[in-house]
PDB file of C-alpha atoms (C1' of nucleotides) in Angstrom:
ATOM      1  CA  MET A 877     -22.291 158.490-147.101  1.00 94.00           C
ATOM      2  CA  VAL A 878     -18.482 158.697-146.610  1.00 96.00           C
ATOM      3  CA  ARG A 879     -19.261 160.641-142.909  1.00 96.00           C
ATOM      4  CA  ARG A 880     -21.499 157.467-141.762  1.00 96.00           C
ATOM      5  CA  TYR A 881     -19.083 155.278-142.748  1.00 96.00           C
ATOM      6  CA  ILE A 882     -16.079 156.756-141.035  1.00 97.00           C
ATOM      7  CA  GLU A 883     -18.254 157.256-137.442  1.00 97.00           C
ATOM      8  CA  ALA A 884     -19.663 153.802-137.864  1.00 97.00           C
ATOM      9  CA  ASP A 885     -15.855 152.107-137.784  1.00 97.00           C
ATOM     10  CA  CYS A 886     -13.905 155.246-136.034  1.00 98.00           C
ATOM     11  CA  GLN A 887     -15.796 156.921-133.817  1.00 98.00           C
ATOM     12  CA  GLY A 888     -13.946 156.711-130.096  1.00 98.00           C
ATOM     13  CA  SER A 889     -10.874 155.300-131.956  1.00 98.00           C
ATOM     14  CA  THR A 890      -7.464 156.928-131.378  1.00 98.00           C
ATOM     15  CA  ILE A 891      -4.901 158.156-133.559  1.00 98.00           C
ATOM     16  CA  ILE A 892      -1.975 156.094-133.332  1.00 98.00           C
ATOM     17  CA  LYS A 893       0.155 158.110-135.817  1.00 97.00           C
ATOM     18  CA  ALA A 894      -0.180 159.125-139.201  1.00 98.00           C
ATOM     19  CA  ASN A 895       1.403 158.224-142.060  1.00 98.00           C
ATOM     20  CA  VAL A 896       1.539 160.655-144.821  1.00 97.00           C
ATOM     21  CA  ARG A 897       2.424 158.921-148.186  1.00 97.00           C
ATOM     22  CA  ASP A 898       2.155 162.113-150.552  1.00 97.00           C
ATOM     23  CA  PRO A 899       2.269 165.573-148.910  1.00 96.00           C
ATOM     24  CA  SER A 900       0.959 167.241-151.825  1.00 96.00           C
ATOM     25  CA  ILE A 901      -2.710 166.135-150.594  1.00 97.00           C
ATOM     26  CA  LEU A 902      -2.077 168.568-147.935  1.00 97.00           C
ATOM     27  CA  GLU A 903      -3.400 171.717-147.491  1.00 95.00           C
ATOM     28  CA  GLN A 904      -2.034 174.596-145.513  1.00 93.00           C
ATOM     29  CA  VAL A 905      -0.026 172.363-143.402  1.00 96.00           C
ATOM     30  CA  SER A 906       3.370 170.126-143.624  1.00 96.00           C
ATOM     31  CA  SER A 907       3.690 166.890-142.844  1.00 96.00           C
ATOM     32  CA  ARG A 908       5.234 167.296-139.496  1.00 96.00           C
ATOM     33  CA  LEU A 909       2.538 169.473-138.243  1.00 97.00           C
ATOM     34  CA  PHE A 910       0.151 167.290-139.754  1.00 97.00           C
ATOM     35  CA  ASN A 911       1.534 164.210-137.715  1.00 97.00           C
ATOM     36  CA  ARG A 912       1.968 166.101-134.633  1.00 97.00           C
ATOM     37  CA  ALA A 913      -1.865 167.847-134.340  1.00 97.00           C
ATOM     38  CA  VAL A 914      -3.778 163.997-134.900  1.00 98.00           C
ATOM     39  CA  ARG A 915      -1.178 161.856-133.136  1.00 98.00           C
ATOM     40  CA  GLY A 916      -2.970 160.907-130.102  1.00 98.00           C
ATOM     41  CA  MET A 917      -6.290 161.970-130.409  1.00 98.00           C
ATOM     42  CA  LYS A 918      -9.583 160.404-130.633  1.00 98.00           C
ATOM     43  CA  ILE A 919     -11.910 160.508-133.399  1.00 98.00           C
ATOM     44  CA  ASN A 920     -15.014 161.961-131.128  1.00 98.00           C
ATOM     45  CA  ARG A 921     -17.423 162.491-134.469  1.00 98.00           C
ATOM     46  CA  VAL A 922     -17.507 163.181-138.065  1.00 98.00           C
ATOM     47  CA  VAL A 923     -19.197 166.200-139.080  1.00 98.00           C
ATOM     48  CA  ARG A 924     -20.788 167.125-142.765  1.00 97.00           C
ATOM     49  CA  HIS A 925     -21.030 170.445-144.410  1.00 97.00           C
ATOM     50  CA  GLY A 926     -21.423 170.455-148.044  1.00 97.00           C
ATOM     51  CA  LYS A 927     -18.848 168.428-149.995  1.00 96.00           C
ATOM     52  CA  GLN A 928     -16.537 168.707-146.637  1.00 97.00           C
ATOM     53  CA  LEU A 929     -16.075 166.061-144.062  1.00 97.00           C
ATOM     54  CA  PHE A 930     -14.584 167.283-140.545  1.00 98.00           C
ATOM     55  CA  LEU A 931     -13.140 164.785-138.059  1.00 98.00           C
ATOM     56  CA  GLU A 932     -13.569 166.137-134.725  1.00 98.00           C
ATOM     57  CA  LEU A 933     -10.393 165.483-133.039  1.00 98.00           C
ATOM     58  CA  ASP A 934      -9.602 166.246-129.104  1.00 97.00           C
ATOM     59  CA  GLN A 935      -8.465 169.687-129.958  1.00 95.00           C
ATOM     60  CA  ASN A 936      -9.067 170.507-133.694  1.00 97.00           C
ATOM     61  CA  TYR A 937     -10.342 169.211-136.817  1.00 98.00           C
ATOM     62  CA  LEU A 938      -9.107 167.105-139.320  1.00 98.00           C
ATOM     63  CA  THR A 939     -10.542 168.253-142.542  1.00 97.00           C
ATOM     64  CA  ILE A 940     -11.265 166.024-145.712  1.00 98.00           C
ATOM     65  CA  HIS A 941     -12.476 167.111-149.221  1.00 97.00           C
ATOM     66  CA  LEU A 942     -12.794 163.794-151.713  1.00 97.00           C
ATOM     67  CA  GLY A 943     -12.276 166.149-154.989  1.00 96.00           C
ATOM     68  CA  MET A 944     -13.563 163.940-157.774  1.00 93.00           C
ATOM     69  CA  THR A 945     -11.631 160.510-156.858  1.00 95.00           C
ATOM     70  CA  GLY A 946     -11.217 160.703-153.249  1.00 96.00           C
ATOM     71  CA  ASP A 947     -12.238 157.985-151.162  1.00 96.00           C
ATOM     72  CA  VAL A 948     -11.841 156.835-147.368  1.00 97.00           C
ATOM     73  CA  ILE A 949     -11.385 153.621-146.512  1.00 97.00           C
ATOM     74  CA  VAL A 950     -11.083 151.577-143.568  1.00 97.00           C
ATOM     75  CA  LEU A 951      -8.589 148.590-143.514  1.00 97.00           C
ATOM     76  CA  LYS A 952      -9.422 146.340-140.387  1.00 96.00           C
ATOM     77  CA  GLY A 953      -6.613 143.939-140.534  1.00 95.00           C
ATOM     78  CA  ARG A 954      -3.538 143.210-142.966  1.00 95.00           C
ATOM     79  CA  GLU A 955      -5.048 144.099-146.277  1.00 95.00           C
ATOM     80  CA  ARG A 956      -2.996 145.583-149.156  1.00 95.00           C
ATOM     81  CA  LEU A 957      -3.192 149.627-149.169  1.00 96.00           C
ATOM     82  CA  PRO A 958      -5.129 150.720-152.040  1.00 94.00           C
ATOM     83  CA  LYS A 959      -3.268 151.734-155.194  1.00 93.00           C
ATOM     84  CA  HIS A 960      -3.435 155.606-154.292  1.00 95.00           C
ATOM     85  CA  ALA A 961      -3.198 155.723-150.798  1.00 97.00           C
ATOM     86  CA  ARG A 962      -2.494 159.381-149.930  1.00 97.00           C
ATOM     87  CA  VAL A 963      -2.665 159.362-146.156  1.00 98.00           C
ATOM     88  CA  VAL A 964      -2.575 156.444-143.694  1.00 98.00           C
ATOM     89  CA  LEU A 965      -4.109 157.050-140.161  1.00 98.00           C
ATOM     90  CA  HIS A 966      -3.217 154.213-137.763  1.00 98.00           C
ATOM     91  CA  LEU A 967      -5.740 153.677-135.390  1.00 98.00           C
ATOM     92  CA  ASP A 968      -5.583 151.534-131.950  1.00 97.00           C
ATOM     93  CA  GLY A 969      -6.697 148.159-132.446  1.00 95.00           C
ATOM     94  CA  GLY A 970      -4.812 147.803-135.678  1.00 97.00           C
ATOM     95  CA  ARG A 971      -7.369 149.535-138.029  1.00 97.00           C
ATOM     96  CA  ARG A 972      -6.034 151.976-140.380  1.00 98.00           C
ATOM     97  CA  LEU A 973      -7.951 154.613-142.061  1.00 98.00           C
ATOM     98  CA  VAL A 974      -6.719 155.305-145.890  1.00 98.00           C
ATOM     99  CA  TYR A 975      -7.600 158.320-147.776  1.00 98.00           C
ATOM    100  CA  ASP A 976      -7.233 157.086-151.217  1.00 97.00           C
ATOM    101  CA  ASP A 977      -7.230 159.559-154.388  1.00 96.00           C
ATOM    102  CA  ALA A 978      -5.835 158.803-157.923  1.00 95.00           C
ATOM    103  CA  ARG A 979      -6.083 162.421-159.188  1.00 95.00           C
ATOM    104  CA  LYS A 980      -5.372 164.356-156.147  1.00 95.00           C
ATOM    105  CA  PHE A 981      -7.989 167.000-156.691  1.00 95.00           C
ATOM    106  CA  GLY A 982      -8.928 166.367-152.902  1.00 97.00           C
ATOM    107  CA  ALA A 983      -7.475 167.520-149.909  1.00 97.00           C
ATOM    108  CA  ILE A 984      -6.615 166.928-146.208  1.00 98.00           C
ATOM    109  CA  GLY A 985      -5.834 169.615-143.694  1.00 97.00           C
ATOM    110  CA  ILE A 986      -6.348 170.461-140.137  1.00 97.00           C
ATOM    111  CA  ALA A 987      -8.722 172.960-138.775  1.00 97.00           C
ATOM    112  CA  GLY A 988      -9.507 174.915-135.443  1.00 96.00           C
ATOM    113  CA  SER A 989     -13.140 175.325-135.886  1.00 96.00           C
ATOM    114  CA  ILE A 990     -15.584 174.482-138.665  1.00 97.00           C
ATOM    115  CA  ALA A 991     -17.069 177.912-138.718  1.00 96.00           C
ATOM    116  CA  ARG A 992     -13.698 179.631-139.040  1.00 95.00           C
ATOM    117  CA  PHE A 993     -13.289 176.884-142.020  1.00 96.00           C
ATOM    118  CA  ILE A 994     -16.524 177.684-143.685  1.00 96.00           C
ATOM    119  CA  GLY A 995     -15.924 181.275-143.399  1.00 94.00           C
ATOM    120  CA  GLU A 996     -12.661 181.626-144.553  1.00 94.00           C
ATOM    121  CA  ARG A 997     -13.883 179.640-147.636  1.00 94.00           C
ATOM    122  CA  LYS A 998     -16.896 181.487-148.063  1.00 94.00           C
ATOM    123  CA  LEU A 999     -18.651 178.109-148.430  1.00 96.00           C
ATOM    124  CA  GLY A1000     -23.013 178.502-148.443  1.00 96.00           C
ATOM    125  CA  PRO A1001     -25.236 176.851-146.309  1.00 97.00           C
ATOM    126  CA  ASP A1002     -25.253 173.193-146.559  1.00 97.00           C
ATOM    127  CA  ALA A1003     -27.815 171.943-149.023  1.00 97.00           C
ATOM    128  CA  LEU A1004     -29.454 169.516-146.854  1.00 97.00           C
ATOM    129  CA  THR A1005     -29.961 171.819-143.790  1.00 96.00           C
ATOM    130  CA  MET A1006     -30.869 174.892-145.292  1.00 97.00           C
ATOM    131  CA  SER A1007     -34.225 176.398-145.104  1.00 97.00           C
ATOM    132  CA  LYS A1008     -36.559 176.925-148.374  1.00 97.00           C
ATOM    133  CA  GLU A1009     -36.558 180.877-147.442  1.00 96.00           C
ATOM    134  CA  ASP A1010     -32.788 180.999-147.204  1.00 96.00           C
ATOM    135  CA  PHE A1011     -32.332 178.992-150.286  1.00 97.00           C
ATOM    136  CA  ILE A1012     -34.606 181.112-152.395  1.00 96.00           C
ATOM    137  CA  THR A1013     -33.332 184.750-150.843  1.00 95.00           C
ATOM    138  CA  ARG A1014     -29.735 183.523-152.121  1.00 95.00           C
ATOM    139  CA  VAL A1015     -30.508 182.435-155.298  1.00 95.00           C
ATOM    140  CA  ARG A1016     -33.201 184.669-156.401  1.00 92.00           C
ATOM    141  CA  ARG A1017     -31.459 187.684-157.346  1.00 87.00           C
ATOM    142  CA  SER A1018     -29.041 186.157-159.535  1.00 94.00           C
ATOM    143  CA  HIS A1019     -29.382 186.432-163.304  1.00 93.00           C
ATOM    144  CA  ARG A1020     -26.936 183.592-164.025  1.00 94.00           C
ATOM    145  CA  PRO A1021     -27.985 180.292-165.089  1.00 95.00           C
ATOM    146  CA  ILE A1022     -29.539 178.146-162.432  1.00 96.00           C
ATOM    147  CA  LYS A1023     -27.461 175.243-162.700  1.00 96.00           C
ATOM    148  CA  SER A1024     -24.259 177.411-162.253  1.00 96.00           C
ATOM    149  CA  LEU A1025     -25.775 178.580-159.062  1.00 96.00           C
ATOM    150  CA  LEU A1026     -26.638 174.942-157.780  1.00 96.00           C
ATOM    151  CA  LEU A1027     -22.973 174.205-158.473  1.00 96.00           C
ATOM    152  CA  ASP A1028     -21.633 177.345-156.795  1.00 96.00           C
ATOM    153  CA  GLN A1029     -20.506 176.194-153.557  1.00 95.00           C
ATOM    154  CA  HIS A1030     -20.482 180.112-152.119  1.00 95.00           C
ATOM    155  CA  VAL A1031     -24.152 179.551-152.921  1.00 96.00           C
ATOM    156  CA  VAL A1032     -24.951 175.961-151.747  1.00 97.00           C
ATOM    157  CA  ALA A1033     -22.745 173.950-150.399  1.00 97.00           C
ATOM    158  CA  GLY A1034     -22.910 170.137-151.262  1.00 96.00           C
ATOM    159  CA  VAL A1035     -24.376 169.718-155.014  1.00 97.00           C
ATOM    160  CA  GLY A1036     -22.077 168.630-157.248  1.00 96.00           C
ATOM    161  CA  ASN A1037     -22.538 168.155-161.143  1.00 96.00           C
ATOM    162  CA  LEU A1038     -24.691 164.921-161.511  1.00 96.00           C
ATOM    163  CA  TYR A1039     -26.850 166.074-158.747  1.00 96.00           C
ATOM    164  CA  ALA A1040     -27.494 169.417-160.219  1.00 96.00           C
ATOM    165  CA  ASP A1041     -28.496 167.758-163.148  1.00 96.00           C
ATOM    166  CA  GLU A1042     -30.642 165.527-161.284  1.00 97.00           C
ATOM    167  CA  CYS A1043     -31.995 168.222-159.180  1.00 97.00           C
ATOM    168  CA  LEU A1044     -33.270 170.301-162.070  1.00 97.00           C
ATOM    169  CA  HIS A1045     -34.109 167.208-164.494  1.00 97.00           C
ATOM    170  CA  GLN A1046     -37.095 166.395-161.262  1.00 97.00           C
ATOM    171  CA  SER A1047     -37.887 169.904-161.413  1.00 97.00           C
ATOM    172  CA  ARG A1048     -38.398 170.057-165.047  1.00 96.00           C
ATOM    173  CA  VAL A1049     -36.395 173.070-165.242  1.00 96.00           C
ATOM    174  CA  HIS A1050     -34.034 173.973-168.194  1.00 96.00           C
ATOM    175  CA  PRO A1051     -30.401 174.139-166.574  1.00 96.00           C
ATOM    176  CA  GLN A1052     -29.782 177.126-168.610  1.00 95.00           C
ATOM    177  CA  ARG A1053     -32.767 179.277-167.507  1.00 96.00           C
ATOM    178  CA  ALA A1054     -31.831 182.779-165.658  1.00 95.00           C
ATOM    179  CA  THR A1055     -32.696 181.961-161.712  1.00 95.00           C
ATOM    180  CA  SER A1056     -34.257 185.444-161.370  1.00 95.00           C
ATOM    181  CA  GLU A1057     -36.783 184.782-164.121  1.00 94.00           C
ATOM    182  CA  LEU A1058     -37.892 181.617-162.175  1.00 96.00           C
ATOM    183  CA  SER A1059     -41.223 181.789-160.673  1.00 96.00           C
ATOM    184  CA  GLN A1060     -41.637 181.092-156.686  1.00 96.00           C
ATOM    185  CA  GLY A1061     -43.249 177.736-157.316  1.00 97.00           C
ATOM    186  CA  GLU A1062     -40.383 176.752-159.386  1.00 97.00           C
ATOM    187  CA  LEU A1063     -37.571 177.860-156.943  1.00 97.00           C
ATOM    188  CA  GLU A1064     -39.625 175.895-154.040  1.00 97.00           C
ATOM    189  CA  THR A1065     -39.850 172.967-156.243  1.00 97.00           C
ATOM    190  CA  ILE A1066     -36.131 172.861-157.049  1.00 97.00           C
ATOM    191  CA  TRP A1067     -35.366 173.051-153.301  1.00 97.00           C
ATOM    192  CA  LEU A1068     -37.601 170.340-152.812  1.00 98.00           C
ATOM    193  CA  GLU A1069     -35.942 168.387-155.139  1.00 97.00           C
ATOM    194  CA  MET A1070     -32.471 169.162-153.915  1.00 97.00           C
ATOM    195  CA  ARG A1071     -33.402 167.404-151.117  1.00 97.00           C
ATOM    196  CA  HIS A1072     -34.933 164.348-152.500  1.00 97.00           C
ATOM    197  CA  VAL A1073     -32.347 163.540-154.786  1.00 97.00           C
ATOM    198  CA  LEU A1074     -29.648 164.006-152.647  1.00 96.00           C
ATOM    199  CA  TRP A1075     -31.482 161.839-149.639  1.00 97.00           C
ATOM    200  CA  ALA A1076     -32.022 159.353-152.392  1.00 96.00           C
ATOM    201  CA  SER A1077     -28.793 159.045-153.399  1.00 96.00           C
ATOM    202  CA  ILE A1078     -27.347 158.480-149.724  1.00 95.00           C
ATOM    203  CA  LYS A1079     -30.316 156.045-149.113  1.00 95.00           C
ATOM    204  CA  VAL A1080     -28.781 153.854-152.071  1.00 95.00           C
ATOM    205  CA  SER A1081     -25.448 154.529-151.193  1.00 92.00           C
ATOM    206  CA  THR A1082     -24.776 156.527-154.303  1.00 92.00           C
ATOM    207  CA  ASP A1083     -25.236 152.986-156.141  1.00 93.00           C
ATOM    208  CA  PHE A1084     -27.341 154.978-159.007  1.00 94.00           C
ATOM    209  CA  GLN A1085     -28.969 151.749-160.451  1.00 93.00           C
ATOM    210  CA  LYS A1086     -30.746 151.170-157.100  1.00 94.00           C
ATOM    211  CA  LEU A1087     -31.931 154.709-157.637  1.00 95.00           C
ATOM    212  CA  PRO A1088     -36.192 154.452-158.330  1.00 94.00           C
ATOM    213  CA  GLN A1089     -37.486 154.742-161.693  1.00 94.00           C
ATOM    214  CA  GLY A1090     -37.572 158.156-163.317  1.00 94.00           C
ATOM    215  CA  PHE A1091     -34.102 159.213-162.164  1.00 96.00           C
ATOM    216  CA  LEU A1092     -31.959 160.736-164.717  1.00 95.00           C
ATOM    217  CA  LEU A1093     -28.733 159.147-162.894  1.00 95.00           C
ATOM    218  CA  ARG A1094     -29.859 155.757-163.861  1.00 94.00           C
ATOM    219  CA  SER A1095     -29.360 156.487-167.630  1.00 92.00           C
ATOM    220  CA  ARG A1096     -27.119 159.451-167.974  1.00 91.00           C
ATOM    221  CA  THR A1097     -26.374 159.080-171.557  1.00 91.00           C
ATOM    222  CA  GLU A1098     -26.808 161.192-174.572  1.00 91.00           C
ATOM    223  CA  GLY A1099     -29.600 160.189-176.432  1.00 91.00           C
ATOM    224  CA  ALA A1100     -30.803 157.750-173.717  1.00 92.00           C
ATOM    225  CA  PRO A1101     -34.923 158.097-173.490  1.00 94.00           C
ATOM    226  CA  CYS A1102     -35.994 160.579-171.001  1.00 95.00           C
ATOM    227  CA  PRO A1103     -36.792 158.312-167.909  1.00 92.00           C
ATOM    228  CA  ARG A1104     -39.908 160.575-166.841  1.00 88.00           C
ATOM    229  CA  GLY A1105     -41.374 161.497-170.690  1.00 85.00           C
ATOM    230  CA  ASP A1106     -41.143 161.543-174.220  1.00 87.00           C
ATOM    231  CA  GLY A1107     -37.710 162.909-175.230  1.00 91.00           C
ATOM    232  CA  ALA A1108     -34.274 161.988-175.903  1.00 93.00           C
ATOM    233  CA  LEU A1109     -31.553 163.130-173.491  1.00 94.00           C
ATOM    234  CA  ILE A1110     -28.925 165.842-175.054  1.00 94.00           C
ATOM    235  CA  SER A1111     -25.765 167.019-173.550  1.00 93.00           C
ATOM    236  CA  ILE A1112     -24.488 170.516-173.611  1.00 93.00           C
ATOM    237  CA  LYS A1113     -21.700 172.603-172.012  1.00 93.00           C
ATOM    238  CA  LEU A1114     -22.527 174.994-169.299  1.00 94.00           C
ATOM    239  CA  GLY A1115     -19.978 176.732-167.276  1.00 89.00           C
ATOM    240  CA  GLY A1116     -17.474 174.112-168.648  1.00 89.00           C
ATOM    241  CA  ARG A1117     -19.347 171.304-166.999  1.00 94.00           C
ATOM    242  CA  THR A1118     -21.067 168.407-168.918  1.00 94.00           C
ATOM    243  CA  THR A1119     -24.683 168.799-168.543  1.00 95.00           C
ATOM    244  CA  MET A1120     -27.673 166.596-169.290  1.00 95.00           C
ATOM    245  CA  PHE A1121     -31.238 167.131-169.559  1.00 95.00           C
ATOM    246  CA  CYS A1122     -34.470 166.338-171.817  1.00 95.00           C
ATOM    247  CA  PRO A1123     -35.256 169.340-174.101  1.00 94.00           C
ATOM    248  CA  VAL A1124     -38.962 167.933-174.147  1.00 95.00           C
ATOM    249  CA  CYS A1125     -39.745 168.200-170.365  1.00 94.00           C
ATOM    250  CA  GLN A1126     -37.269 170.856-169.302  1.00 96.00           C
ATOM    251  CA  THR A1127     -37.935 173.770-171.602  1.00 93.00           C
ATOM    252  CA  LEU A1128     -36.456 177.283-171.877  1.00 89.00           C
ATOM    253  CA  GLU A1129     -39.759 178.689-173.101  1.00 75.00           C
TER     254      GLU A1129
ATOM    255  C1'  DA B 615     -20.295 190.352-161.386  1.00 58.47           C
ATOM    256  C1'  DC B 616     -20.314 187.010-164.721  1.00 58.47           C
ATOM    257  C1'  DG B 617     -18.724 183.808-168.383  1.00 58.47           C
ATOM    258  C1'  DT B 618     -14.788 181.019-170.514  1.00 58.47           C
ATOM    259  C1'  DG B 619     -10.581 178.732-170.619  1.00 58.47           C
ATOM    260  C1'  DC B 620      -7.021 176.884-168.416  1.00 58.47           C
ATOM    261  C1'  DT B 621      -4.800 174.359-164.470  1.00 58.47           C
ATOM    262  C1'  DC B 622      -3.844 170.589-161.193  1.00 58.47           C
ATOM    263  C1'  DC B 623      -3.554 164.738-161.566  1.00 58.47           C
ATOM    264  C1'  DT B 624      -4.555 159.922-163.617  1.00 58.47           C
ATOM    265  C1'  DG B 625      -7.652 156.257-165.138  1.00 58.47           C
ATOM    266  C1'  DT B 626     -10.583 154.535-168.499  1.00 58.47           C
ATOM    267  C1'  DG B 627     -13.204 154.871-172.977  1.00 58.47           C
ATOM    268  C1'  DT B 628     -13.297 155.368-177.935  1.00 58.47           C
ATOM    269  C1'  DG B 629     -11.470 155.297-182.677  1.00 58.47           C
ATOM    270  C1'  DC B 630      -7.946 154.147-185.730  1.00 58.47           C
TER     271       DC B 630
ATOM    272  C1'  DT C1446      -3.294 145.047-179.692  1.00 58.47           C
ATOM    273  C1'  DG C1447      -1.269 149.221-179.434  1.00 58.47           C
ATOM    274  C1'  DC C1448      -1.502 153.899-179.374  1.00 58.47           C
ATOM    275  C1'  DA C1449      -3.385 159.137-179.502  1.00 58.47           C
ATOM    276  C1'  DC C1450      -6.780 161.479-177.555  1.00 58.47           C
ATOM    277  C1'  DA C1451     -10.856 163.042-175.357  1.00 58.47           C
ATOM    278  C1'  DC C1452     -13.010 163.156-171.398  1.00 58.47           C
ATOM    279  C1'  DA C1453     -14.165 162.629-166.296  1.00 58.47           C
ATOM    280  C1'  DG C1454     -18.663 163.542-160.389  1.00 58.47           C
ATOM    281  C1'  DG C1455     -13.945 169.278-158.358  1.00 58.47           C
ATOM    282  C1'  DA C1456     -12.661 174.000-157.753  1.00 58.47           C
ATOM    283  C1'  DG C1457      -9.446 178.035-157.759  1.00 58.47           C
ATOM    284  C1'  DC C1458      -7.671 181.535-160.977  1.00 58.47           C
ATOM    285  C1'  DA C1459      -6.763 185.203-164.445  1.00 58.47           C
ATOM    286  C1'  DC C1460      -8.592 187.751-167.877  1.00 58.47           C
ATOM    287  C1'  DG C1461     -11.833 189.921-170.417  1.00 58.47           C
TER     288       DG C1461
END
DNA sequence: ACGTGCTCCTGTGTGC
DNA sequence: TGCACACAGGAGCACG
């Protein structure tokens, strides 16, 4: 969604200059080098891999990870900056591309190539691009709970906590099931539902209330009725993350 | 190779 | 209304 947004509003624009208002948001690059890397460069296109965004410039890539509270906003006039604007890119034509991030878990940097960036961080294949066979091969041998694997960006890139819960709910698989114990059919279902869930969310621009009936994300609250059956949702901790599921339709066996 | 707990940071919701 | 506290959608790290 953010990738499309940036591309729609900024593709072809030239970065006049950058204003790094909080250098601690920069990853492995100083403000000075960052400025030098982006100044005068055109934004040719925007590529996404998992949760990572790559703004393709003329000679390198500007990388963006939104963390938990990061957001990209394009200001077209003289609007006030958002409260936690960490980096502002001044574009030709008076537009400003703003990175806003309250908690500062996000990061912005410069990369020479996408492949190298992914390789250095050992990121797995993108959730929406990887084949079913690739997904099953990468996941199959692990004895870890399936939810931990879905959340592990080294295995699959792009699935966050909420989407992992939704994906398993749609698949009717208990989040604590050991992945190695899952049947071929269950793994195929999980791969399919992972795609369904991510596409569905993109379609409604992550406005969960607009998701179709039956989605956990519409009422992700402990005790809420299961959106697709009889149970009531319960909450557990798995790998330190809040995990919501229906104990009636997602069973451990 | 795995789970656990801690860390970074700030805003929001809850209970007293 | 004010305050203390728990918790939050990410991810890296040390540790056992």
